[in-house]
CSV table of C-alpha atoms in Angstrom, one decimal:
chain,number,residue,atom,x,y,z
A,1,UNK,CA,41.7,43.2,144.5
A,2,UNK,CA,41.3,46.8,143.2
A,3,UNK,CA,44.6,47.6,144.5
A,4,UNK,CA,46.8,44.7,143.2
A,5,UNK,CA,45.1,45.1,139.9
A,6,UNK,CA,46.2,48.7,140.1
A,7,UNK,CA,49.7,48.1,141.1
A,8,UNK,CA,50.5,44.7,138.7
A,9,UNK,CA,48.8,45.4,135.5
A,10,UNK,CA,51.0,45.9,132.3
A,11,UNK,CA,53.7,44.9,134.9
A,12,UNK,CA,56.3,41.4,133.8
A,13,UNK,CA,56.0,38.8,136.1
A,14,UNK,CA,58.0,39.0,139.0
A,15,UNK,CA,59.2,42.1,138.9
A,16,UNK,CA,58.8,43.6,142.2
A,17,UNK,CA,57.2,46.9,143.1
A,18,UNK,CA,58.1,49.7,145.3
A,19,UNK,CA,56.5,51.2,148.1
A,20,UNK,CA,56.2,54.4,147.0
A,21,UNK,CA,54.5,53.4,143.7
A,22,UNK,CA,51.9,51.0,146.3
A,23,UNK,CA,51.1,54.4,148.0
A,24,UNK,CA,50.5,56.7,144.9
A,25,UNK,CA,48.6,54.1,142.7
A,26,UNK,CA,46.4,52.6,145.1
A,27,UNK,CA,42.5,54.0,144.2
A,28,UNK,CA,41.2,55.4,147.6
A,29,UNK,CA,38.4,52.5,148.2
A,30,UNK,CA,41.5,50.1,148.8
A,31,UNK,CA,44.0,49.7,151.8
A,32,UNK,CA,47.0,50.5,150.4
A,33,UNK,CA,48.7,48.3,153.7
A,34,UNK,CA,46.4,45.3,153.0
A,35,UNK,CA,48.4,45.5,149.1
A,36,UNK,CA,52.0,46.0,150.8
A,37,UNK,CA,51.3,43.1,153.0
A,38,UNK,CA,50.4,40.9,150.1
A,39,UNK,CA,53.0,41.9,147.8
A,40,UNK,CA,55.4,41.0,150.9
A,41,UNK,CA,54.5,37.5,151.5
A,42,UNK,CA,54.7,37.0,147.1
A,43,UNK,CA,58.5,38.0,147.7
A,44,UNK,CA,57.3,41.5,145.3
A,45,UNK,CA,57.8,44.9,147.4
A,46,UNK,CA,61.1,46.7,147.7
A,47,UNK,CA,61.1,49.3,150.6
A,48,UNK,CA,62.5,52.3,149.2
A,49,UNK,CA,61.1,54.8,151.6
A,50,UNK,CA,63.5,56.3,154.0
A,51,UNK,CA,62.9,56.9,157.9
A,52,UNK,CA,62.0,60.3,159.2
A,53,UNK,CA,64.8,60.1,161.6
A,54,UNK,CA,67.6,60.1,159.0
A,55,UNK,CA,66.7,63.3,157.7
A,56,UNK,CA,66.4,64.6,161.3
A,57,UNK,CA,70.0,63.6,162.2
A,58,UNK,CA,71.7,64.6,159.5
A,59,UNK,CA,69.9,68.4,159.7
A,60,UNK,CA,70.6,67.6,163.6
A,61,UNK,CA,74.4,66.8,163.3
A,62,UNK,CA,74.7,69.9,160.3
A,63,UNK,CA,74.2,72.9,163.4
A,64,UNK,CA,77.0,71.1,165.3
A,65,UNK,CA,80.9,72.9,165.5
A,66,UNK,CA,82.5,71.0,162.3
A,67,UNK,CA,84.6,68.5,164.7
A,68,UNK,CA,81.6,67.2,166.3
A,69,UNK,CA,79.6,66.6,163.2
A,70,UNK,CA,81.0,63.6,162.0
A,71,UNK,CA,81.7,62.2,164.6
A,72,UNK,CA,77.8,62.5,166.4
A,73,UNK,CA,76.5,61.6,163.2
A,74,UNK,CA,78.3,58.0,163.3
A,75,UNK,CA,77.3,57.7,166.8
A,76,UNK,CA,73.1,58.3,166.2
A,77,UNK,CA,73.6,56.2,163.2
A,78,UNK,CA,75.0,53.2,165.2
A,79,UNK,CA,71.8,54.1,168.5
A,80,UNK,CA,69.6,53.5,165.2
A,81,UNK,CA,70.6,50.6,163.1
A,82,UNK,CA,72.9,48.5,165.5
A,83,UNK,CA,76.1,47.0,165.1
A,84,UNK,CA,78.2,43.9,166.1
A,85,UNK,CA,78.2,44.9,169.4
A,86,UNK,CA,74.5,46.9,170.2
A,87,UNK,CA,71.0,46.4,169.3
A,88,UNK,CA,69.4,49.1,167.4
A,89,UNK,CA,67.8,51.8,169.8
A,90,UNK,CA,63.7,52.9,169.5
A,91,UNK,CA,64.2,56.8,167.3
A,92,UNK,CA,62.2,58.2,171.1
A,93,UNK,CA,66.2,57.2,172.1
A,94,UNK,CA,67.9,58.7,169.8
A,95,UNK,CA,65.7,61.9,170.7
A,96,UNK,CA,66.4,62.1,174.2
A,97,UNK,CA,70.3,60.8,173.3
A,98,UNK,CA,70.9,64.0,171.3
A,99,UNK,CA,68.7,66.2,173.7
A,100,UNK,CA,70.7,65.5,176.7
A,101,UNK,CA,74.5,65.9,175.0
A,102,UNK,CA,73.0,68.8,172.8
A,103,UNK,CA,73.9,71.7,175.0
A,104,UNK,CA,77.5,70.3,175.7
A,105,UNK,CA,78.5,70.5,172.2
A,106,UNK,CA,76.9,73.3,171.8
A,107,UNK,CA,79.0,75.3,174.8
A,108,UNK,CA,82.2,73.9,172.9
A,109,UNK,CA,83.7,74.6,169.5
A,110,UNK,CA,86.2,71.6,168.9
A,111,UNK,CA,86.8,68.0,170.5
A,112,UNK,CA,90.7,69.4,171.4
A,113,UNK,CA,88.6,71.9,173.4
A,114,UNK,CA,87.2,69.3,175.6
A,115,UNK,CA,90.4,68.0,176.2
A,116,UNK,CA,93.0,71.1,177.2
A,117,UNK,CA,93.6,70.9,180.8
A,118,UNK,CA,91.1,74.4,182.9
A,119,UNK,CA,92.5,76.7,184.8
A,120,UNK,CA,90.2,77.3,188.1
A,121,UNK,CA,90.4,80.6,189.9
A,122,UNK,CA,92.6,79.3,192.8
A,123,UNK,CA,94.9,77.7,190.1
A,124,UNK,CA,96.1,81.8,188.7
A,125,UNK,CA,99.0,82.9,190.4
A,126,UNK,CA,97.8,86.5,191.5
């Protein structure tokens, strides 16, 4: 009880509380889970923490050639959240996703690049 009291005194009824305040006002004796949980099922914690993972991709997606970026960025967004069309992927995914395509983007400066026809060895007229 330590911990609600902590978080909801001098606070209006019904106004919720945020995660972040849970975590830093919570006196060490008390689980500051045990509160979340509570102040979830009474309807009063907003999440405003952000996932580790967004931070990642966009540092992630900022080393790639400009006309990548963008475009890689959309694409890890959609492998984490989900769309109409795909279920959200686990962030291990997204990991070994970007790990395997990584060192093809990274051998290439533009998406045009990927696309202009290669001239092989036996191809030259010598």
């Amino acid at each position: 009880m330590d911990g609600l009291t902590a978080v909801l005194e001098n606070r209006p009824p019904g106004k919720p509380v945020k995660l972040t305040e849970v975590r830093t006002r919570i006196p060490r004796h008390a689980s500051s889970h045990r509160v979340a949980e509570v102040l979830t099922d009474l309807e009063l914690l907003e999440d405003d923490t952000t996932l580790a993972i967004r931070p990642w991709i966009d540092d992630r997606t900022a080393e790639l050639p400009a006309g990548f970026a963008s475009d890689v960025r959309a694409w890890l967004l959609v492998l984490l959240d989900g769309d109409s069309r795909a279920k959200p992927r686990s962030r291990t995914c997204l990991y070994v996703y970007f790990g395997s395509v990584r060192p093809l983007l990274g051998r290439t400066r533009s998406p045009a690049d990927c696309l202009l026809p290669q001239r092989r060895s036996r191809d030259v007229d010598v």
